[in-house]
XYZ file of C-alpha atoms in Angstrom:
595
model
C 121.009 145.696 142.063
C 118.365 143.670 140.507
C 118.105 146.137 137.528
C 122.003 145.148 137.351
C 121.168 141.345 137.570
C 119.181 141.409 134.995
C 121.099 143.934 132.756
C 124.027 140.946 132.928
C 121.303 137.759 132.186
C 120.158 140.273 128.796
C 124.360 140.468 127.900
C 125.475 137.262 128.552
C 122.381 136.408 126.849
C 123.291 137.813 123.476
C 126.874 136.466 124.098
C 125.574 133.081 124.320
C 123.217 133.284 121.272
C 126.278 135.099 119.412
C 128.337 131.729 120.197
C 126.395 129.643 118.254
C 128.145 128.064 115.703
C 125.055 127.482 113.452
C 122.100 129.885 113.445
C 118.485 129.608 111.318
C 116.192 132.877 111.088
C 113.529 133.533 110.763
C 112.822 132.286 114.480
C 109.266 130.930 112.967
C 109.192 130.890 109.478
C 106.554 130.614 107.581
C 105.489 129.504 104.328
C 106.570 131.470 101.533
C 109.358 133.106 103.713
C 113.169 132.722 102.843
C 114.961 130.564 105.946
C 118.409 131.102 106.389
C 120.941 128.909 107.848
C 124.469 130.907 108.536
C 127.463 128.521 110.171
C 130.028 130.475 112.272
C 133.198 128.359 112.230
C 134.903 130.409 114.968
C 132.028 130.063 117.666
C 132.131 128.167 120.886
C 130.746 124.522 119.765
C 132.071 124.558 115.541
C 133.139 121.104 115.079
C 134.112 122.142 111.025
C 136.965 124.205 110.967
C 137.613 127.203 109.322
C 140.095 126.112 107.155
C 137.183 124.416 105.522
C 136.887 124.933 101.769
C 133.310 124.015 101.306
C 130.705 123.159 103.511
C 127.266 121.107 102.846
C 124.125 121.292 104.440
C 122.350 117.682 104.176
C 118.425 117.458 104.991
C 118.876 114.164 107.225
C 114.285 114.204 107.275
C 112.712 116.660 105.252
C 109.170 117.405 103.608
C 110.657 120.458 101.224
C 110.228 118.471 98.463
C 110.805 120.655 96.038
C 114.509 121.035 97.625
C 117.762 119.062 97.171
C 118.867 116.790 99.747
C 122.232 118.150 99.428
C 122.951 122.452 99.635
C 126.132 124.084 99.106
C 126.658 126.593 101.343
C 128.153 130.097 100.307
C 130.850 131.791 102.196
C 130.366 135.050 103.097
C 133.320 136.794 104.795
C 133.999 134.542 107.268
C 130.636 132.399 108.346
C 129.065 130.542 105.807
C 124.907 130.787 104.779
C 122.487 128.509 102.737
C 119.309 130.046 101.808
C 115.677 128.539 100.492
C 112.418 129.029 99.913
C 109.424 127.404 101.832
C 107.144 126.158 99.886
C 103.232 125.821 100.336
C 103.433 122.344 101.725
C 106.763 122.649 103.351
C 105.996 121.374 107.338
C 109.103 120.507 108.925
C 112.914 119.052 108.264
C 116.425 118.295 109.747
C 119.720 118.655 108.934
C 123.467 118.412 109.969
C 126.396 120.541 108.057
C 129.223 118.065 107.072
C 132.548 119.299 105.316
C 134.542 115.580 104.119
C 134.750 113.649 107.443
C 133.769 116.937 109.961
C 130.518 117.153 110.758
C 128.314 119.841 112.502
C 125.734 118.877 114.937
C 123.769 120.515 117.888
C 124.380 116.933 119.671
C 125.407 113.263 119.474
C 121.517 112.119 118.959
C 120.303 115.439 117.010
C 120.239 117.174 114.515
C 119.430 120.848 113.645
C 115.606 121.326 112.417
C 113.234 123.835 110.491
C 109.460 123.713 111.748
C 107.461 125.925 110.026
C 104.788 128.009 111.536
C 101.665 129.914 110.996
C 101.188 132.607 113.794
C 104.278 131.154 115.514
C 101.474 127.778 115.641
C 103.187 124.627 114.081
C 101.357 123.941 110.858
C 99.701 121.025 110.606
C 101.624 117.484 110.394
C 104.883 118.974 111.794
C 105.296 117.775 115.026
C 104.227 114.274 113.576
C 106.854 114.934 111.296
C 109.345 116.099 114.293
C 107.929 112.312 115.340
C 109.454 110.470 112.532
C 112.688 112.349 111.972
C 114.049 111.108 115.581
C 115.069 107.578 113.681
C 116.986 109.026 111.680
C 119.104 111.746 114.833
C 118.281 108.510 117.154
C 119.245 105.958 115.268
C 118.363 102.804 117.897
C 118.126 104.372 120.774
C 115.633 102.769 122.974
C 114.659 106.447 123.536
C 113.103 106.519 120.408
C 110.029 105.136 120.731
C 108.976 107.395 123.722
C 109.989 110.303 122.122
C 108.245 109.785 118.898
C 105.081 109.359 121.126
C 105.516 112.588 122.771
C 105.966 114.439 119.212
C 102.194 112.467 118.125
C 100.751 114.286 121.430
C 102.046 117.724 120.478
C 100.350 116.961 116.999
C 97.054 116.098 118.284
C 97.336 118.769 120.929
C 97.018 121.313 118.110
C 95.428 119.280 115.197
C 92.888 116.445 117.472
C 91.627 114.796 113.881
C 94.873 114.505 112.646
C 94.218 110.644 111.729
C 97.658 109.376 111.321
C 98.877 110.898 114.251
C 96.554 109.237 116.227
C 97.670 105.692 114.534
C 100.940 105.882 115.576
C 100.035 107.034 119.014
C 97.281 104.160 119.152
C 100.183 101.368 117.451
C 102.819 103.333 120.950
C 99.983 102.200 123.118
C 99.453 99.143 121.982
C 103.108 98.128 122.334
C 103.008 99.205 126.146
C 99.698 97.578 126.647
C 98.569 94.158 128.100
C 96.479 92.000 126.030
C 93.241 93.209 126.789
C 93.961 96.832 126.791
C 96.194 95.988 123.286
C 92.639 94.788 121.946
C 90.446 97.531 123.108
C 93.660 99.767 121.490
C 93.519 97.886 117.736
C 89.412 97.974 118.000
C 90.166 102.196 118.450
C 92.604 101.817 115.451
C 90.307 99.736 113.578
C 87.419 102.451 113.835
C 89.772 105.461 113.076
C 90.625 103.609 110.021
C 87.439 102.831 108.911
C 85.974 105.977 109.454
C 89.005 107.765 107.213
C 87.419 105.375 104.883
C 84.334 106.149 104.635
C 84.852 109.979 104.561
C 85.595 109.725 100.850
C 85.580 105.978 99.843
C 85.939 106.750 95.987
C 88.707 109.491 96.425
C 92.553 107.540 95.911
C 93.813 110.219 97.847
C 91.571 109.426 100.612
C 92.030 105.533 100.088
C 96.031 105.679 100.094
C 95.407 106.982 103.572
C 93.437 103.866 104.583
C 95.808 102.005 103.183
C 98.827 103.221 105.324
C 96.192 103.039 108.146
C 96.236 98.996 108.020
C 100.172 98.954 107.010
C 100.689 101.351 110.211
C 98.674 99.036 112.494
C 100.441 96.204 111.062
C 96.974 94.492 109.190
C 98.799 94.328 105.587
C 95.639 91.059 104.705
C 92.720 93.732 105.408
C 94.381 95.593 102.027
C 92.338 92.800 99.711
C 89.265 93.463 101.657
C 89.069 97.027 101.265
C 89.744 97.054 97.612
C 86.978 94.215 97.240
C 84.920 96.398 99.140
C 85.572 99.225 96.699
C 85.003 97.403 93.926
C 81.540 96.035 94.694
C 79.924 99.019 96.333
C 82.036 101.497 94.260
C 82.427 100.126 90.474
C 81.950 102.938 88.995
C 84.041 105.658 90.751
C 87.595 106.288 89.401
C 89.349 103.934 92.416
C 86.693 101.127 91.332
C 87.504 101.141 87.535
C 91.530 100.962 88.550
C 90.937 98.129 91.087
C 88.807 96.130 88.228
C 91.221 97.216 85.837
C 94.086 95.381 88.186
C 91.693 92.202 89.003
C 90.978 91.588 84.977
C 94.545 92.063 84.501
C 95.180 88.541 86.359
C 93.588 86.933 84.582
C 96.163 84.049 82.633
C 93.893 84.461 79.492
C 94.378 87.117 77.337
C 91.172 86.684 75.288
C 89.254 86.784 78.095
C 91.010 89.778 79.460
C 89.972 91.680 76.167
C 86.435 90.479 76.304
C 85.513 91.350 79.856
C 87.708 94.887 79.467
C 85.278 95.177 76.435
C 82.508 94.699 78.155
C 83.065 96.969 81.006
C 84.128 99.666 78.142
C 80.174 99.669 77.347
C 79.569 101.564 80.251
C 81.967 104.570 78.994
C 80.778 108.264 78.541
C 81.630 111.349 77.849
C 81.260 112.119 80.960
C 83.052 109.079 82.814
C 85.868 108.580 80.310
C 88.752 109.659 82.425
C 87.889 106.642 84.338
C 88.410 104.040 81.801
C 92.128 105.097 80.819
C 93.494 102.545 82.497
C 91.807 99.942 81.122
C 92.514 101.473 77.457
C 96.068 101.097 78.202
C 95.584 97.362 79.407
C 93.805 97.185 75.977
C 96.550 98.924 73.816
C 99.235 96.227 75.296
C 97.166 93.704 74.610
C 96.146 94.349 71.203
C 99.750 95.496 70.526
C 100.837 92.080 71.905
C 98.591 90.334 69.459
C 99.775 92.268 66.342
C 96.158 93.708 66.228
C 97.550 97.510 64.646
C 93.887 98.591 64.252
C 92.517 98.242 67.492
C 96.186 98.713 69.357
C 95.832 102.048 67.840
C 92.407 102.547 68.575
C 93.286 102.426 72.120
C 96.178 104.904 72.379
C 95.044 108.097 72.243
C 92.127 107.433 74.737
C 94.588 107.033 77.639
C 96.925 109.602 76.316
C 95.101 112.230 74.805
C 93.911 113.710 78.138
C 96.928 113.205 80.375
C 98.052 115.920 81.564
C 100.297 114.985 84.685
C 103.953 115.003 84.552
C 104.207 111.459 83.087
C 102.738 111.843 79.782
C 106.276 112.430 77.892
C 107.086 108.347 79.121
C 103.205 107.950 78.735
C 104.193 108.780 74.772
C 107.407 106.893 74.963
C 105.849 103.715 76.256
C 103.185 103.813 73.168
C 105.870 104.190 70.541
C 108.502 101.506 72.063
C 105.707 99.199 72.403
C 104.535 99.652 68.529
C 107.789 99.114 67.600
C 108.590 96.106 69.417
C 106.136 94.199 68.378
C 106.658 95.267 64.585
C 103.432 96.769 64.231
C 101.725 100.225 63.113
C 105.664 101.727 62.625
C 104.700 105.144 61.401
C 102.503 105.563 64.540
C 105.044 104.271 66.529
C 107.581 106.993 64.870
C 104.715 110.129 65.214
C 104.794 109.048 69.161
C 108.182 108.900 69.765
C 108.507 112.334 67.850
C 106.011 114.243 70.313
C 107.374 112.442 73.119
C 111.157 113.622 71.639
C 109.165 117.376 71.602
C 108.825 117.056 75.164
C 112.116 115.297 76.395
C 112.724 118.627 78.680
C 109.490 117.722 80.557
C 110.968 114.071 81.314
C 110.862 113.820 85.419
C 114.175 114.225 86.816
C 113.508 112.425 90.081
C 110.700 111.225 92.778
C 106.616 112.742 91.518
C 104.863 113.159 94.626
C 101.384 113.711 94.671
C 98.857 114.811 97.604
C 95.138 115.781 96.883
C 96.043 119.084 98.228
C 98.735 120.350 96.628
C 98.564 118.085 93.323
C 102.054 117.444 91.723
C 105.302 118.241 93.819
C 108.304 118.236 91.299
C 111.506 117.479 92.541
C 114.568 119.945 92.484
C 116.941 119.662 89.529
C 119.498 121.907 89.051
C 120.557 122.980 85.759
C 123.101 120.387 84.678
C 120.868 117.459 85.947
C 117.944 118.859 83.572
C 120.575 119.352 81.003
C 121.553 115.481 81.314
C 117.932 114.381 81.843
C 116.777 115.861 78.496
C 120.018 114.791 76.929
C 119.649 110.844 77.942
C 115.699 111.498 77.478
C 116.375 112.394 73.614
C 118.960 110.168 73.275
C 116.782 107.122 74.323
C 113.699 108.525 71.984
C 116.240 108.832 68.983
C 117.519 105.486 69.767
C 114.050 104.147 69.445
C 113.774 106.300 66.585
C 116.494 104.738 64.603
C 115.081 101.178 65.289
C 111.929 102.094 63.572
C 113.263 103.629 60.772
C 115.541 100.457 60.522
C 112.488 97.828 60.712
C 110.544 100.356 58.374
C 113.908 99.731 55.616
C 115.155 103.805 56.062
C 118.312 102.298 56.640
C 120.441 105.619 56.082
C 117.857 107.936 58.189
C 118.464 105.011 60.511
C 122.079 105.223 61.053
C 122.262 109.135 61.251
C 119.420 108.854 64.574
C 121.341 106.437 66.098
C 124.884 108.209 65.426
C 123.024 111.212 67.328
C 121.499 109.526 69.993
C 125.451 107.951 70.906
C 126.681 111.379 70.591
C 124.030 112.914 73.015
C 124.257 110.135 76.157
C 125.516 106.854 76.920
C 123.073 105.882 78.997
C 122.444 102.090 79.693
C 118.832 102.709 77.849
C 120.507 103.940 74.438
C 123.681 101.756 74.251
C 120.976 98.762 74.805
C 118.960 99.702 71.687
C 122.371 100.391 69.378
C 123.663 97.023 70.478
C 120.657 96.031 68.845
C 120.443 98.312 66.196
C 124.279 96.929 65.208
C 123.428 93.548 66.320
C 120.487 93.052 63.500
C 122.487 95.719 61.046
C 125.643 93.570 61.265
C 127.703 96.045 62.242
C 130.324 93.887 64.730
C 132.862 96.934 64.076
C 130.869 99.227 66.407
C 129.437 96.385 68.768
C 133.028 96.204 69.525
C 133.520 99.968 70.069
C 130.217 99.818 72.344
C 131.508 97.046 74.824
C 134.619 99.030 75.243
C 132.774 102.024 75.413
C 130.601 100.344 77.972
C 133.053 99.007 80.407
C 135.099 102.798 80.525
C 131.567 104.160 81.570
C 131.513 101.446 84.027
C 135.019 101.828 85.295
C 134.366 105.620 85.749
C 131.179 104.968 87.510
C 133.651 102.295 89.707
C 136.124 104.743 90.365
C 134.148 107.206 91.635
C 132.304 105.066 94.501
C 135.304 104.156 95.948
C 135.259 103.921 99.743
C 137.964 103.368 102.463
C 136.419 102.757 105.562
C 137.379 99.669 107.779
C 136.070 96.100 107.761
C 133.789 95.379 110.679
C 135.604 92.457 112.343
C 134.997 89.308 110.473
C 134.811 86.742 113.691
C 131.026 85.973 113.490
C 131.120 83.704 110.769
C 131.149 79.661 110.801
C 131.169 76.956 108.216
C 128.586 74.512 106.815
C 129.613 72.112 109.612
C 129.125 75.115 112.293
C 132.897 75.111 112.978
C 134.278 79.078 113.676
C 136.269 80.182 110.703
C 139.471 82.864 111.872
C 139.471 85.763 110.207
C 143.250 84.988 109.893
C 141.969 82.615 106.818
C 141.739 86.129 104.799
C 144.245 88.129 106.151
C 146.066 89.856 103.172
C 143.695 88.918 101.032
C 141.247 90.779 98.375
C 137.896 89.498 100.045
C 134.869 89.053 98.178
C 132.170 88.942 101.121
C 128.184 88.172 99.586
C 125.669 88.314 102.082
C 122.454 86.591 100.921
C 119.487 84.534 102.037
C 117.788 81.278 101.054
C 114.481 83.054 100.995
C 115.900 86.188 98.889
C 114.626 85.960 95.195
C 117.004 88.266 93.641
C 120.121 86.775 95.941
C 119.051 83.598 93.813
C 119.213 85.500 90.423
C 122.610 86.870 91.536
C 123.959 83.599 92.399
C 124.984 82.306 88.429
C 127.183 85.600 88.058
C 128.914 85.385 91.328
C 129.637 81.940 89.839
C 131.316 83.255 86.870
C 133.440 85.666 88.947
C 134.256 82.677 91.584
C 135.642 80.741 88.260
C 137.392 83.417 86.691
C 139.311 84.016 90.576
C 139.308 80.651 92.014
C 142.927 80.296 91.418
C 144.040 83.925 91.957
C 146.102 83.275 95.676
C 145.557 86.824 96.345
C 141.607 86.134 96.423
C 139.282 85.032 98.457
C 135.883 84.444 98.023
C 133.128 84.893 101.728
C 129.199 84.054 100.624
C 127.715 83.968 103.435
C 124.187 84.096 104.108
C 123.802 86.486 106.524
C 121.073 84.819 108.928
C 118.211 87.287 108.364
C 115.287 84.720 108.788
C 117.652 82.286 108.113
C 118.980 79.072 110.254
C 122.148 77.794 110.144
C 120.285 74.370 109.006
C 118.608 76.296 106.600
C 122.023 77.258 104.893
C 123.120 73.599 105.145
C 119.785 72.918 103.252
C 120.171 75.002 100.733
C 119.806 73.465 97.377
C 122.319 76.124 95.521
C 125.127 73.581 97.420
C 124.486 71.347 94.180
C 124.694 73.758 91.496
C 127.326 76.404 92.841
C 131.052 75.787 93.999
C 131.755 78.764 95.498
C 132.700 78.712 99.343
C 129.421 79.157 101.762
C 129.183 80.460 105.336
C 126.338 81.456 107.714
C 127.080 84.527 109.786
C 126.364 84.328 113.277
C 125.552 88.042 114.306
C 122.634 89.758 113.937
C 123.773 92.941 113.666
C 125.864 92.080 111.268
C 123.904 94.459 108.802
C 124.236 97.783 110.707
C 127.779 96.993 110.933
C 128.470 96.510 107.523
C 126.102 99.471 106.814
C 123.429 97.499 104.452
C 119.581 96.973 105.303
C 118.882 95.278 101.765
C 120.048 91.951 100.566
C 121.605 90.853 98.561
C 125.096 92.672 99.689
C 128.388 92.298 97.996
C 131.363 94.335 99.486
C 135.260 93.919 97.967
C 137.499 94.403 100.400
C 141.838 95.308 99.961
C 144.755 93.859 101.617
C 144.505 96.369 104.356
C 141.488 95.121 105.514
C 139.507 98.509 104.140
C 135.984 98.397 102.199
C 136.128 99.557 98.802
C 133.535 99.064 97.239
C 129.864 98.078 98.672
C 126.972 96.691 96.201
C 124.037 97.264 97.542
C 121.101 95.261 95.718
C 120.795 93.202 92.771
C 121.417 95.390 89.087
C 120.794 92.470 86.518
C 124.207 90.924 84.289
C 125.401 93.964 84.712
C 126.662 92.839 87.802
C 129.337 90.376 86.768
C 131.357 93.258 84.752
C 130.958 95.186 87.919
C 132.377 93.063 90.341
C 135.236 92.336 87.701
C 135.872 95.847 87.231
C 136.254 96.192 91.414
C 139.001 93.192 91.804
C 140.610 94.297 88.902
C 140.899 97.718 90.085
C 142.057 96.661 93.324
C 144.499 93.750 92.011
C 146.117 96.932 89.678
C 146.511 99.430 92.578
């Protein structure tokens, strides 16, 4: 009977496991090995039908850096698979499958995740990892916090020195803690920190670890004692050089920047140089700056010559725009931009990262973004091309670099230097064609961010005299909501362009206009103070909830959403982009007033 019993747990057993709608093997992988993810859209639990014509696996945390965010998943009869490579810093990830609106996930607060082992041991950093990836499954559960602790435990269970997992256990503590336990908690921080430090004080790798030390525990000021530290019991490491490289660089007098980077210069060697390319480049700038060809060119090669990280194609770029800018040295300038042109398919086609154990982690690009990478990356370097040969009076070479630069990319980058290029050429024929040419790239860009997702509802705002404001006040309506703050520098910079759209729709009864400062360290007397009241004569509120951000979905001010008729979001602006912004929001109405 028990042999029976048991029989049945093994079958219904493999029935369960066979049930699952999404499966990853190996059961520890390791790295090196190929993980496979395989989605079965007729199991018990599939929330992604099978009428589904693709489906997308989306890394919600992941350290496979050298892997897309996004993964198509192939079908294969009738479950679908996604397959990839661990690499040799690959520790841990999640992910949910999501096909349009349907979206596949083990539960309501998690998502599906790939540790990766060694001897079915978590490698090192992974449950820490495991740690931070509950945010992002959690969201604001009040959950979180205790759970994340738990994952730092596991971590120093198996790894005891593992120094930032014993940060964010010490920073858990000291958020449970009274106040003299809390300060017996920060002193234990404190020392962790400073012994991390002194492990390998003139080693940046070691040093950006102290530095996310202080910024974990919260002690951002200690930052400008550690690098003063550095710099007076370390000058001549690597670290020091950079940090009195960055403290010369403050200084508001340029000759005295080039006389005290000249005298630290006297301490350069053969064997030291790779220390001192960072003030070289200061150098180069400045003597560039000054129109000083001889000794701008002096300068170049000695922080260029011997870089060898991924950057040195922009490295190249940056020494030829810079010649040619300030007029100087224009053959130089040209002989840069060439080599840098020779290496536009080595231009990085996303986020560097670098760790002193692994060295440079590319990020993934698949074949058509490398194709437009080293098409706008050529197309910039031709651009910059053609204004040298212009200022140099090849006026015919000129015009044929430029002509191949437009035909290769219409990047923001390029069409900036031909508006020039025509601009000083006199050519107003194809200014004209560029503007046009610039607001149909802008329009396609528009079109294909539309949204249609429902407006949180607008009840939580009040007027300059406090008074509640119905949302009935907008009801069909194209609403213009801005949320800014008094305190937030490019919300100011914004605030002349949402000007000229505010004039150019004041009148327009189907518009209406919401700036609203959205409360985030502000007062509602702080909006009433607010000196813009003078200059500006669009409408101001001050929003009264302070979750007003998650609802609208931003984190990051300013925030400018343009809403239809229906009371539907269709288009959200997340940041401040420059003047661009003005055709932008233009653009959005008019798209909206048209359809």
């Amino acid at each position: 009977m028990k042999r029976l019993i048991a029989i049945l747990f093994i079958f219904i057993g493999k029935i369960t496991l066979a049930q699952q709608a999404v499966t990853i093997s190996p059961q520890y992988p390791q790295r090196g090995q190929t993980v496979t993810v395989t989605y079965d859209p007729a199991a018990a639990g599939a929330q992604i039908p099978a009428s589904a014509t693709t489906v997308t696996l989306v890394f919600s945390y992941s350290t496979f850096y050298d892997l897309p965010w996004r993964i198509d998943m192939e079908k294969k009869g009738e479950v679908w698979t996604a397959s990839f490579v661990l690499a040799k810093f690959a520790a841990f990830a999640t992910f949910y499958l999501q096909s349009g609106e349907a979206i596949q996930k083990p539960g309501a607060d998690s998502h599906y995740e790939v540790m990766v082992y060694e001897n079915k041991t978590p490698v090192q950093n992974s449950n820490l990892y495991r740690g931070y990836s509950l945010s992002a499954q959690m969201r604001k559960s009040p959950e979180v916090a205790v759970k994340q602790a738990e994952q730092y435990e596991k971590e120093l269970t198996l790894y005891p020195a593992n120094y930032e997992a014993k940060l964010r256990l010490l920073v858990y503590k000291m958020s449970k803690a009274d106040d003299k336990d809390k300060k017996w908690l920060r002193e234990q921080a404190q020392k962790v920190i400073a012994d991390k430090f002194y492990e390998a004080p003139t080693v940046m790798g070691n040093i950006n670890k102290v530095t996310m030390g202080y910024l974990i525990i919260g002690e951002n000021s200690r930052l400008d004692s550690i690098r003063k530290v550095i710099r007076e019991k370390y000058p001549d490491s690597e670290v020091g050089r950079d940090l009195v490289t960055d403290m010369i660089s403050k200084e508001k007098d340029t000759a005295k920047q080039i006389a005290l980077f000249e005298k630290e210069l006297k301490k350069e060697t053969n064997q030291n140089a790779a220390s001192f390319s960072a003030m070289h480049r200061r150098l180069f700038e400045l003597y560039a700056a000054k129109k000083n060809s001889s000794k701008a060119l002096l300068h170049a090669p000695k922080f260029s010559r011997n870089d060898d990280s991924p950057y040195k194609p922009e490295t190249l770029k940056m020494i030829a725009q810079t010649l040619m800018e300030n007029n100087i040295a224009l053959d130089s300038a040209r002989a840069y931009a060439q080599r840098s042109l020779a290496m536009a398919d080595k231009f990085p086609t996303g986020i560097i990262r670098h760790f002193p154990e692994t060295g440079y982690i590319l990020p993934y690009a698949n074949d058509s973004t490398r194709k437009a990478v080293f098409d706008r990356s050529s197309a910039n370097l031709l651009s910059i091309i053609a204004l040298i040969d212009m200022k140099a009076g090849r006026l015919p070479q000129a015009i044929r670099n430029m002509d191949k630069a437009l035909q290769l990319s219409s990047d923001k980058e390029t069409l900036d230097n031909a508006t020039v290029f025509f601009q000083q050429t006199g050519n107003t024929a194809r200014l004209a064609e560029l503007q046009v040419l610039r607001e149909k790239l802008l329009q396609e860009k528009i079109a294909k961010l539309r949204t249609n997702r429902p407006v949180p509802t607008l009840n939580t705002f009040v007027d300059m005299k406090g008074e509640p404001v119905p949302p009935e006040t907008w009801k069909n309506k194209i609403l213009v909501i801005d949320f800014w703050a008094t305190w937030c520098i490019p919300c100011m910079e914004e605030m002349p362009y949402l000007q000229k759209i505010y004039d150019k729709y004041r009148n327009n009864p189907d518009i209406a206009f919401l700036v609203v400062n959205s409360g985030a360290r502000n007062t509602l007397k702080d909006a009433q103070g607010w000196s813009g009241h003078k200059k500006y004569s669009f409408p101001v509120y001050y929003n009264t909830d302070p979750a007003i951000g998650d609802k609208f979905k931003f984190n990051i001010i300013p925030a400018t959403y343009i809403i239809n008729k229906e009371g539907n979001i269709q288009f959200a602006n997340i940041g401040f982009e420059g003047a661009e912004v003005e055709t932008k929001l233009k653009l959005q109405i008019e798209m909206l007033l048209n359809n």
